[in-house]
GROMACS .gro file of N, CA and C in nm:
model
  453
    1MET      N    1   9.153   7.365  -5.575
    1MET     CA    2   9.077   7.473  -5.519
    1MET      C    3   9.139   7.609  -5.558
    2LYS      N    4   9.056   7.707  -5.573
    2LYS     CA    5   9.109   7.837  -5.619
    2LYS      C    6   9.191   7.903  -5.507
    3LYS      N    7   9.274   7.999  -5.549
    3LYS     CA    8   9.366   8.067  -5.462
    3LYS      C    9   9.282   8.157  -5.364
    4PHE      N   10   9.337   8.174  -5.242
    4PHE     CA   11   9.267   8.254  -5.138
    4PHE      C   12   9.267   8.399  -5.183
    5ARG      N   13   9.147   8.461  -5.171
    5ARG     CA   14   9.131   8.601  -5.199
    5ARG      C   15   9.046   8.661  -5.090
    6PHE      N   16   9.101   8.766  -5.023
    6PHE     CA   17   9.030   8.831  -4.916
    6PHE      C   18   8.946   8.946  -4.976
    7SER      N   19   8.821   8.944  -4.961
    7SER     CA   20   8.730   9.040  -5.029
    7SER      C   21   8.755   9.184  -4.979
    8LEU      N   22   8.811   9.200  -4.858
    8LEU     CA   23   8.829   9.334  -4.809
    8LEU      C   24   8.978   9.377  -4.816
    9GLU      N   25   9.051   9.319  -4.902
    9GLU     CA   26   9.194   9.348  -4.919
    9GLU      C   27   9.213   9.495  -4.953
   10THR      N   28   9.133   9.550  -5.045
   10THR     CA   29   9.150   9.691  -5.079
   10THR      C   30   9.122   9.784  -4.962
   11VAL      N   31   9.023   9.742  -4.882
   11VAL     CA   32   8.989   9.827  -4.761
   11VAL      C   33   9.106   9.817  -4.661
   12LEU      N   34   9.164   9.695  -4.644
   12LEU     CA   35   9.278   9.676  -4.556
   12LEU      C   36   9.394   9.763  -4.604
   13ASP      N   37   9.420   9.759  -4.733
   13ASP     CA   38   9.529   9.842  -4.786
   13ASP      C   39   9.507   9.988  -4.760
   14TYR      N   40   9.388  10.033  -4.781
   14TYR     CA   41   9.351  10.174  -4.758
   14TYR      C   42   9.371  10.212  -4.609
   15LYS      N   43   9.318  10.124  -4.525
   15LYS     CA   44   9.334  10.153  -4.382
   15LYS      C   45   9.480  10.151  -4.339
   16GLN      N   46   9.560  10.069  -4.400
   16GLN     CA   47   9.704  10.060  -4.370
   16GLN      C   48   9.768  10.193  -4.413
   17GLN      N   49   9.732  10.242  -4.533
   17GLN     CA   50   9.785  10.370  -4.580
   17GLN      C   51   9.751  10.485  -4.487
   18VAL      N   52   9.624  10.483  -4.443
   18VAL     CA   53   9.578  10.592  -4.347
   18VAL      C   54   9.659  10.579  -4.222
   19LEU      N   55   9.679  10.457  -4.169
   19LEU     CA   56   9.757  10.440  -4.046
   19LEU      C   57   9.900  10.486  -4.063
   20ASP      N   58   9.964  10.453  -4.175
   20ASP     CA   59  10.097  10.496  -4.203
   20ASP      C   60  10.107  10.647  -4.207
   21ALA      N   61  10.013  10.709  -4.270
   21ALA     CA   62  10.013  10.857  -4.280
   21ALA      C   63   9.995  10.922  -4.142
   22LEU      N   64   9.908  10.866  -4.062
   22LEU     CA   65   9.886  10.919  -3.926
   22LEU      C   66  10.009  10.898  -3.839
   23GLN      N   67  10.075  10.787  -3.859
   23GLN     CA   68  10.197  10.761  -3.776
   23GLN      C   69  10.307  10.861  -3.819
   24LYS      N   70  10.316  10.893  -3.946
   24LYS     CA   71  10.414  10.992  -3.992
   24LYS      C   72  10.380  11.130  -3.933
   25GLU      N   73  10.252  11.167  -3.936
   25GLU     CA   74  10.210  11.296  -3.883
   25GLU      C   75  10.238  11.303  -3.731
   26HIS      N   76  10.213  11.190  -3.664
   26HIS     CA   77  10.240  11.186  -3.522
   26HIS      C   78  10.391  11.201  -3.494
   27GLY      N   79  10.468  11.140  -3.574
   27GLY     CA   80  10.613  11.152  -3.563
   27GLY      C   81  10.665  11.295  -3.579
   28VAL      N   82  10.604  11.362  -3.677
   28VAL     CA   83  10.636  11.505  -3.702
   28VAL      C   84  10.602  11.587  -3.578
   29ILE      N   85  10.484  11.567  -3.522
   29ILE     CA   86  10.442  11.644  -3.407
   29ILE      C   87  10.532  11.609  -3.287
   30MET      N   88  10.567  11.484  -3.271
   30MET     CA   89  10.656  11.449  -3.160
   30MET      C   90  10.792  11.519  -3.172
   31ALA      N   91  10.841  11.531  -3.295
   31ALA     CA   92  10.966  11.602  -3.319
   31ALA      C   93  10.951  11.749  -3.286
   32GLN      N   94  10.836  11.804  -3.316
   32GLN     CA   95  10.810  11.947  -3.283
   32GLN      C   96  10.801  11.968  -3.132
   33VAL      N   97  10.747  11.871  -3.066
   33VAL     CA   98  10.736  11.878  -2.919
   33VAL      C   99  10.875  11.879  -2.857
   34LYS      N  100  10.956  11.785  -2.903
   34LYS     CA  101  11.093  11.774  -2.855
   34LYS      C  102  11.172  11.900  -2.879
   35GLU      N  103  11.157  11.953  -3.002
   35GLU     CA  104  11.230  12.077  -3.041
   35GLU      C  105  11.180  12.194  -2.949
   36GLN      N  106  11.051  12.199  -2.925
   36GLN     CA  107  10.999  12.311  -2.840
   36GLN      C  108  11.043  12.294  -2.698
   37GLU      N  109  11.054  12.172  -2.647
   37GLU     CA  110  11.104  12.145  -2.510
   37GLU      C  111  11.248  12.192  -2.497
   38GLU      N  112  11.328  12.166  -2.601
   38GLU     CA  113  11.467  12.208  -2.603
   38GLU      C  114  11.476  12.361  -2.606
   39TYR      N  115  11.394  12.422  -2.689
   39TYR     CA  116  11.392  12.568  -2.703
   39TYR      C  117  11.356  12.630  -2.567
   40LEU      N  118  11.253  12.576  -2.501
   40LEU     CA  119  11.205  12.627  -2.375
   40LEU      C  120  11.319  12.611  -2.269
   41ALA      N  121  11.381  12.498  -2.271
   41ALA     CA  122  11.494  12.474  -2.172
   41ALA      C  123  11.604  12.574  -2.195
   42GLY      N  124  11.635  12.605  -2.320
   42GLY     CA  125  11.738  12.703  -2.354
   42GLY      C  126  11.697  12.840  -2.305
   43LEU      N  127  11.568  12.882  -2.323
   43LEU     CA  128  11.524  13.009  -2.277
   43LEU      C  129  11.532  13.018  -2.124
   44GLU      N  130  11.491  12.917  -2.058
   44GLU     CA  131  11.493  12.912  -1.911
   44GLU      C  132  11.642  12.923  -1.862
   45ALA      N  133  11.730  12.855  -1.926
   45ALA     CA  134  11.873  12.859  -1.889
   45ALA      C  135  11.929  13.002  -1.908
   46ASP      N  136  11.895  13.062  -2.024
   46ASP     CA  137  11.938  13.202  -2.051
   46ASP      C  138  11.880  13.299  -1.948
   47TYR      N  139  11.756  13.274  -1.908
   47TYR     CA  140  11.693  13.358  -1.804
   47TYR      C  141  11.768  13.346  -1.672
   48ARG      N  142  11.794  13.222  -1.632
   48ARG     CA  143  11.868  13.200  -1.507
   48ARG      C  144  12.002  13.268  -1.510
   49ASP      N  145  12.074  13.251  -1.619
   49ASP     CA  146  12.207  13.310  -1.636
   49ASP      C  147  12.201  13.461  -1.626
   50MET      N  148  12.102  13.523  -1.699
   50MET     CA  149  12.089  13.671  -1.697
   50MET      C  150  12.046  13.719  -1.558
   51ASP      N  151  11.960  13.643  -1.491
   51ASP     CA  152  11.917  13.683  -1.355
   51ASP      C  153  12.033  13.675  -1.258
   52ALA      N  154  12.113  13.570  -1.270
   52ALA     CA  155  12.234  13.558  -1.183
   52ALA      C  156  12.334  13.672  -1.210
   53GLU      N  157  12.349  13.709  -1.340
   53GLU     CA  158  12.439  13.816  -1.378
   53GLU      C  159  12.383  13.952  -1.317
   54PHE      N  160  12.256  13.967  -1.325
   54PHE     CA  161  12.194  14.089  -1.270
   54PHE      C  162  12.215  14.095  -1.120
   55CYS      N  163  12.191  13.986  -1.052
   55CYS     CA  164  12.214  13.982  -0.908
   55CYS      C  165  12.359  14.013  -0.869
   56GLN      N  166  12.450  13.957  -0.946
   56GLN     CA  167  12.592  13.982  -0.925
   56GLN      C  168  12.627  14.127  -0.946
   57ARG      N  169  12.569  14.181  -1.054
   57ARG     CA  170  12.598  14.323  -1.081
   57ARG      C  171  12.537  14.417  -0.975
   58LYS      N  172  12.421  14.380  -0.917
   58LYS     CA  173  12.362  14.459  -0.811
   58LYS      C  174  12.454  14.460  -0.687
   59LEU      N  175  12.512  14.343  -0.657
   59LEU     CA  176  12.604  14.337  -0.547
   59LEU      C  177  12.725  14.424  -0.565
   60GLU      N  178  12.774  14.431  -0.685
   60GLU     CA  179  12.895  14.509  -0.720
   60GLU      C  180  12.865  14.657  -0.733
   61GLY      N  181  12.738  14.686  -0.754
   61GLY     CA  182  12.698  14.824  -0.775
   61GLY      C  183  12.667  14.845  -0.923
   62ILE      N  184  12.551  14.897  -0.949
   62ILE     CA  185  12.501  14.913  -1.084
   62ILE      C  186  12.424  15.044  -1.099
   63THR      N  187  12.427  15.103  -1.210
   63THR     CA  188  12.352  15.228  -1.228
   63THR      C  189  12.205  15.193  -1.243
   64ILE      N  190  12.123  15.290  -1.215
   64ILE     CA  191  11.978  15.267  -1.223
   64ILE      C  192  11.939  15.239  -1.368
   65LEU      N  193  12.001  15.304  -1.460
   65LEU     CA  194  11.972  15.279  -1.601
   65LEU      C  195  12.002  15.134  -1.641
   66ASP      N  196  12.118  15.087  -1.595
   66ASP     CA  197  12.153  14.947  -1.631
   66ASP      C  198  12.057  14.851  -1.561
   67ALA      N  199  12.021  14.881  -1.438
   67ALA     CA  200  11.927  14.794  -1.362
   67ALA      C  201  11.792  14.788  -1.436
   68MET      N  202  11.751  14.903  -1.488
   68MET     CA  203  11.621  14.902  -1.561
   68MET      C  204  11.633  14.821  -1.689
   69ARG      N  205  11.751  14.827  -1.754
   69ARG     CA  206  11.767  14.751  -1.876
   69ARG      C  207  11.762  14.600  -1.844
   70TYR      N  208  11.833  14.562  -1.738
   70TYR     CA  209  11.829  14.421  -1.700
   70TYR      C  210  11.687  14.374  -1.671
   71GLU      N  211  11.613  14.461  -1.598
   71GLU     CA  212  11.476  14.424  -1.562
   71GLU      C  213  11.387  14.412  -1.685
   72GLN      N  214  11.404  14.508  -1.779
   72GLN     CA  215  11.328  14.503  -1.902
   72GLN      C  216  11.358  14.375  -1.983
   73TYR      N  217  11.490  14.346  -1.989
   73TYR     CA  218  11.534  14.228  -2.063
   73TYR      C  219  11.474  14.101  -1.997
   74LEU      N  220  11.481  14.095  -1.863
   74LEU     CA  221  11.430  13.980  -1.791
   74LEU      C  222  11.276  13.964  -1.816
   75ARG      N  223  11.202  14.078  -1.813
   75ARG     CA  224  11.058  14.072  -1.839
   75ARG      C  225  11.027  14.023  -1.981
   76ALA      N  226  11.109  14.070  -2.077
   76ALA     CA  227  11.091  14.028  -2.214
   76ALA      C  228  11.122  13.876  -2.225
   77MET      N  229  11.218  13.828  -2.151
   77MET     CA  230  11.251  13.688  -2.155
   77MET      C  231  11.136  13.605  -2.091
   78GLU      N  232  11.078  13.666  -1.981
   78GLU     CA  233  10.965  13.596  -1.921
   78GLU      C  234  10.847  13.579  -2.017
   79ARG      N  235  10.822  13.688  -2.098
   79ARG     CA  236  10.715  13.678  -2.199
   79ARG      C  237  10.752  13.568  -2.304
   80GLN      N  238  10.876  13.567  -2.347
   80GLN     CA  239  10.916  13.463  -2.441
   80GLN      C  240  10.893  13.323  -2.384
   81ILE      N  241  10.930  13.307  -2.255
   81ILE     CA  242  10.916  13.177  -2.189
   81ILE      C  243  10.768  13.138  -2.182
   82GLN      N  244  10.680  13.238  -2.146
   82GLN     CA  245  10.536  13.213  -2.140
   82GLN      C  246  10.481  13.173  -2.279
   83GLN      N  247  10.527  13.242  -2.381
   83GLN     CA  248  10.487  13.203  -2.517
   83GLN      C  249  10.533  13.063  -2.559
   84ALA      N  250  10.660  13.032  -2.515
   84ALA     CA  251  10.714  12.895  -2.546
   84ALA      C  252  10.637  12.790  -2.470
   85VAL      N  253  10.598  12.817  -2.347
   85VAL     CA  254  10.522  12.722  -2.268
   85VAL      C  255  10.387  12.704  -2.331
   86TYR      N  256  10.320  12.813  -2.375
   86TYR     CA  257  10.191  12.803  -2.442
   86TYR      C  258  10.201  12.722  -2.571
   87ARG      N  259  10.303  12.749  -2.647
   87ARG     CA  260  10.326  12.671  -2.772
   87ARG      C  261  10.350  12.524  -2.743
   88LEU      N  262  10.428  12.493  -2.639
   88LEU     CA  263  10.455  12.355  -2.603
   88LEU      C  264  10.325  12.283  -2.557
   89GLU      N  265  10.242  12.355  -2.482
   89GLU     CA  266  10.114  12.296  -2.444
   89GLU      C  267  10.025  12.265  -2.562
   90GLU      N  268  10.024  12.359  -2.659
   90GLU     CA  269   9.943  12.341  -2.781
   90GLU      C  270   9.995  12.222  -2.858
   91LEU      N  271  10.129  12.211  -2.871
   91LEU     CA  272  10.186  12.095  -2.943
   91LEU      C  273  10.154  11.964  -2.874
   92ARG      N  274  10.158  11.969  -2.744
   92ARG     CA  275  10.123  11.847  -2.667
   92ARG      C  276   9.981  11.804  -2.685
   93ARG      N  277   9.891  11.905  -2.693
   93ARG     CA  278   9.750  11.874  -2.722
   93ARG      C  279   9.735  11.813  -2.858
   94GLN      N  280   9.803  11.873  -2.958
   94GLN     CA  281   9.801  11.816  -3.096
   94GLN      C  282   9.856  11.675  -3.095
   95GLU      N  283   9.963  11.652  -3.023
   95GLU     CA  284  10.024  11.518  -3.016
   95GLU      C  285   9.928  11.421  -2.957
   96GLU      N  286   9.860  11.456  -2.854
   96GLU     CA  287   9.763  11.367  -2.787
   96GLU      C  288   9.649  11.334  -2.885
   97ALA      N  289   9.598  11.435  -2.953
   97ALA     CA  290   9.488  11.415  -3.048
   97ALA      C  291   9.534  11.322  -3.160
   98LYS      N  292   9.656  11.346  -3.210
   98LYS     CA  293   9.706  11.261  -3.319
   98LYS      C  294   9.731  11.117  -3.270
   99ARG      N  295   9.778  11.107  -3.150
   99ARG     CA  296   9.801  10.972  -3.091
   99ARG      C  297   9.673  10.893  -3.080
  100LEU      N  298   9.564  10.962  -3.042
  100LEU     CA  299   9.435  10.897  -3.038
  100LEU      C  300   9.384  10.857  -3.176
  101GLU      N  301   9.413  10.939  -3.275
  101GLU     CA  302   9.379  10.901  -3.412
  101GLU      C  303   9.456  10.777  -3.459
  102VAL      N  304   9.584  10.773  -3.417
  102VAL     CA  305   9.668  10.657  -3.454
  102VAL      C  306   9.612  10.533  -3.389
  103VAL      N  307   9.575  10.544  -3.263
  103VAL     CA  308   9.522  10.426  -3.189
  103VAL      C  309   9.394  10.374  -3.259
  104ALA      N  310   9.306  10.470  -3.294
  104ALA     CA  311   9.180  10.429  -3.363
  104ALA      C  312   9.206  10.363  -3.490
  105ALA      N  313   9.301  10.418  -3.569
  105ALA     CA  314   9.337  10.363  -3.701
  105ALA      C  315   9.397  10.221  -3.683
  106LYS      N  316   9.478  10.207  -3.579
  106LYS     CA  317   9.540  10.074  -3.553
  106LYS      C  318   9.431   9.977  -3.518
  107GLN      N  319   9.329  10.019  -3.443
  107GLN     CA  320   9.221   9.927  -3.407
  107GLN      C  321   9.142   9.885  -3.532
  108ASP      N  322   9.113   9.984  -3.621
  108ASP     CA  323   9.044   9.952  -3.746
  108ASP      C  324   9.122   9.851  -3.828
  109THR      N  325   9.250   9.878  -3.846
  109THR     CA  326   9.336   9.793  -3.925
  109THR      C  327   9.346   9.656  -3.863
  110SER      N  328   9.365   9.656  -3.732
  110SER     CA  329   9.376   9.526  -3.661
  110SER      C  330   9.250   9.440  -3.672
  111SER      N  331   9.135   9.502  -3.664
  111SER     CA  332   9.012   9.424  -3.673
  111SER      C  333   8.998   9.360  -3.811
  112ILE      N  334   9.036   9.437  -3.914
  112ILE     CA  335   9.025   9.385  -4.050
  112ILE      C  336   9.130   9.276  -4.073
  113GLU      N  337   9.251   9.293  -4.016
  113GLU     CA  338   9.358   9.192  -4.025
  113GLU      C  339   9.314   9.063  -3.952
  114LYS      N  340   9.247   9.077  -3.841
  114LYS     CA  341   9.199   8.955  -3.767
  114LYS      C  342   9.092   8.885  -3.849
  115LEU      N  343   9.008   8.964  -3.913
  115LEU     CA  344   8.907   8.900  -4.001
  115LEU      C  345   8.968   8.828  -4.116
  116LYS      N  346   9.074   8.892  -4.173
  116LYS     CA  347   9.149   8.825  -4.281
  116LYS      C  348   9.213   8.696  -4.237
  117GLU      N  349   9.271   8.698  -4.113
  117GLU     CA  350   9.331   8.576  -4.059
  117GLU      C  351   9.227   8.467  -4.037
  118LYS      N  352   9.109   8.502  -3.992
  118LYS     CA  353   9.000   8.402  -3.972
  118LYS      C  354   8.962   8.346  -4.105
  119LYS      N  355   8.942   8.433  -4.208
  119LYS     CA  356   8.901   8.389  -4.338
  119LYS      C  357   9.012   8.298  -4.399
  120LEU      N  358   9.138   8.332  -4.380
  120LEU     CA  359   9.247   8.253  -4.431
  120LEU      C  360   9.249   8.116  -4.361
  121ASP      N  361   9.227   8.118  -4.232
  121ASP     CA  362   9.226   7.993  -4.159
  121ASP      C  363   9.109   7.904  -4.206
  122SER      N  364   8.991   7.965  -4.229
  122SER     CA  365   8.878   7.887  -4.280
  122SER      C  366   8.913   7.830  -4.418
  123TYR      N  367   8.977   7.914  -4.501
  123TYR     CA  368   9.013   7.869  -4.632
  123TYR      C  369   9.112   7.751  -4.626
  124ASN      N  370   9.216   7.765  -4.539
  124ASN     CA  371   9.314   7.660  -4.527
  124ASN      C  372   9.249   7.531  -4.477
  125LYS      N  373   9.155   7.538  -4.384
  125LYS     CA  374   9.084   7.421  -4.337
  125LYS      C  375   9.002   7.359  -4.450
  126ALA      N  376   8.940   7.441  -4.531
  126ALA     CA  377   8.861   7.386  -4.644
  126ALA      C  378   8.952   7.320  -4.747
  127VAL      N  379   9.067   7.378  -4.773
  127VAL     CA  380   9.168   7.322  -4.864
  127VAL      C  381   9.215   7.188  -4.808
  128GLN      N  382   9.242   7.187  -4.680
  128GLN     CA  383   9.290   7.063  -4.618
  128GLN      C  384   9.182   6.951  -4.623
  129LYS      N  385   9.058   6.994  -4.599
  129LYS     CA  386   8.947   6.899  -4.605
  129LYS      C  387   8.932   6.843  -4.744
  130SER      N  388   8.944   6.932  -4.843
  130SER     CA  389   8.930   6.894  -4.985
  130SER      C  390   9.043   6.799  -5.020
  131GLU      N  391   9.165   6.831  -4.979
  131GLU     CA  392   9.279   6.742  -5.007
  131GLU      C  393   9.261   6.603  -4.944
  132GLU      N  394   9.214   6.607  -4.820
  132GLU     CA  395   9.191   6.477  -4.749
  132GLU      C  396   9.081   6.395  -4.827
  133ALA      N  397   8.979   6.462  -4.870
  133ALA     CA  398   8.874   6.391  -4.947
  133ALA      C  399   8.932   6.336  -5.076
  134MET      N  400   9.018   6.413  -5.142
  134MET     CA  401   9.079   6.364  -5.267
  134MET      C  402   9.171   6.236  -5.238
  135ILE      N  403   9.240   6.248  -5.128
  135ILE     CA  404   9.332   6.133  -5.088
  135ILE      C  405   9.246   6.012  -5.056
  136ASP      N  406   9.136   6.035  -4.978
  136ASP     CA  407   9.047   5.922  -4.944
  136ASP      C  408   8.988   5.861  -5.073
  137GLU      N  409   8.949   5.945  -5.165
  137GLU     CA  410   8.890   5.895  -5.290
  137GLU      C  411   8.995   5.816  -5.368
  138PHE      N  412   9.119   5.868  -5.369
  138PHE     CA  413   9.225   5.802  -5.443
  138PHE      C  414   9.255   5.666  -5.378
  139VAL      N  415   9.259   5.665  -5.243
  139VAL     CA  416   9.289   5.537  -5.177
  139VAL      C  417   9.171   5.441  -5.203
  140SER      N  418   9.050   5.484  -5.191
  140SER     CA  419   8.935   5.399  -5.219
  140SER      C  420   8.937   5.345  -5.357
  141THR      N  421   8.964   5.433  -5.455
  141THR     CA  422   8.971   5.390  -5.595
  141THR      C  423   9.085   5.289  -5.616
  142THR      N  424   9.199   5.312  -5.555
  142THR     CA  425   9.313   5.223  -5.565
  142THR      C  426   9.279   5.086  -5.507
  143ARG      N  427   9.214   5.086  -5.394
  143ARG     CA  428   9.169   4.955  -5.328
  143ARG      C  429   9.068   4.883  -5.419
  144ALA      N  430   8.976   4.962  -5.469
  144ALA     CA  431   8.870   4.898  -5.551
  144ALA      C  432   8.936   4.839  -5.679
  145MET      N  433   9.030   4.910  -5.735
  145MET     CA  434   9.096   4.861  -5.857
  145MET      C  435   9.180   4.736  -5.825
  146ALA      N  436   9.245   4.736  -5.708
  146ALA     CA  437   9.324   4.623  -5.660
  146ALA      C  438   9.233   4.501  -5.640
  147ALA      N  439   9.111   4.529  -5.579
  147ALA     CA  440   9.019   4.416  -5.549
  147ALA      C  441   8.968   4.359  -5.679
  148LEU      N  442   8.938   4.445  -5.776
  148LEU     CA  443   8.890   4.400  -5.908
  148LEU      C  444   8.992   4.321  -5.983
  149GLN      N  445   9.117   4.359  -5.971
  149GLN     CA  446   9.227   4.286  -6.039
  149GLN      C  447   9.258   4.157  -5.975
  150SER      N  448   9.242   4.141  -5.842
  150SER     CA  449   9.267   4.018  -5.777
  150SER      C  450   9.147   3.921  -5.787
  151ALA      N  451   9.032   3.968  -5.823
  151ALA     CA  452   8.917   3.881  -5.831
  151ALA      C  453   8.906   3.817  -5.964
   0.00000   0.00000   0.00000
């Protein structure tokens, strides 16, 4: 019997390449999300430190000009934090969209792989049936030859 050949093998290969590419893109976005989370955490820590320093300086006595500088700096940091939060939310939306694309691609690939498995199973059963028929024919021929020789 001829060798097994899955007619949709090229489609399966293509779908697998698409899935691999999407998984890489998803990984890149996940790395960006993690990097942005770390950046945001750093900004928030800097803000807390600067706010604590400002509070300490107010208790010790501070000039109005220095107080205004601290307040301006803290406001600027708040804007940076807001921008970082917005960027993080955008990256998370991108990650979610890419994750859904990966899931859909996995489903496509999986359905074709299952079809391939079914076709291979059918092929293997046909091969086994063919081999059994050949063995039965061989046994029948051998018995017939033995019967002819003994007669």
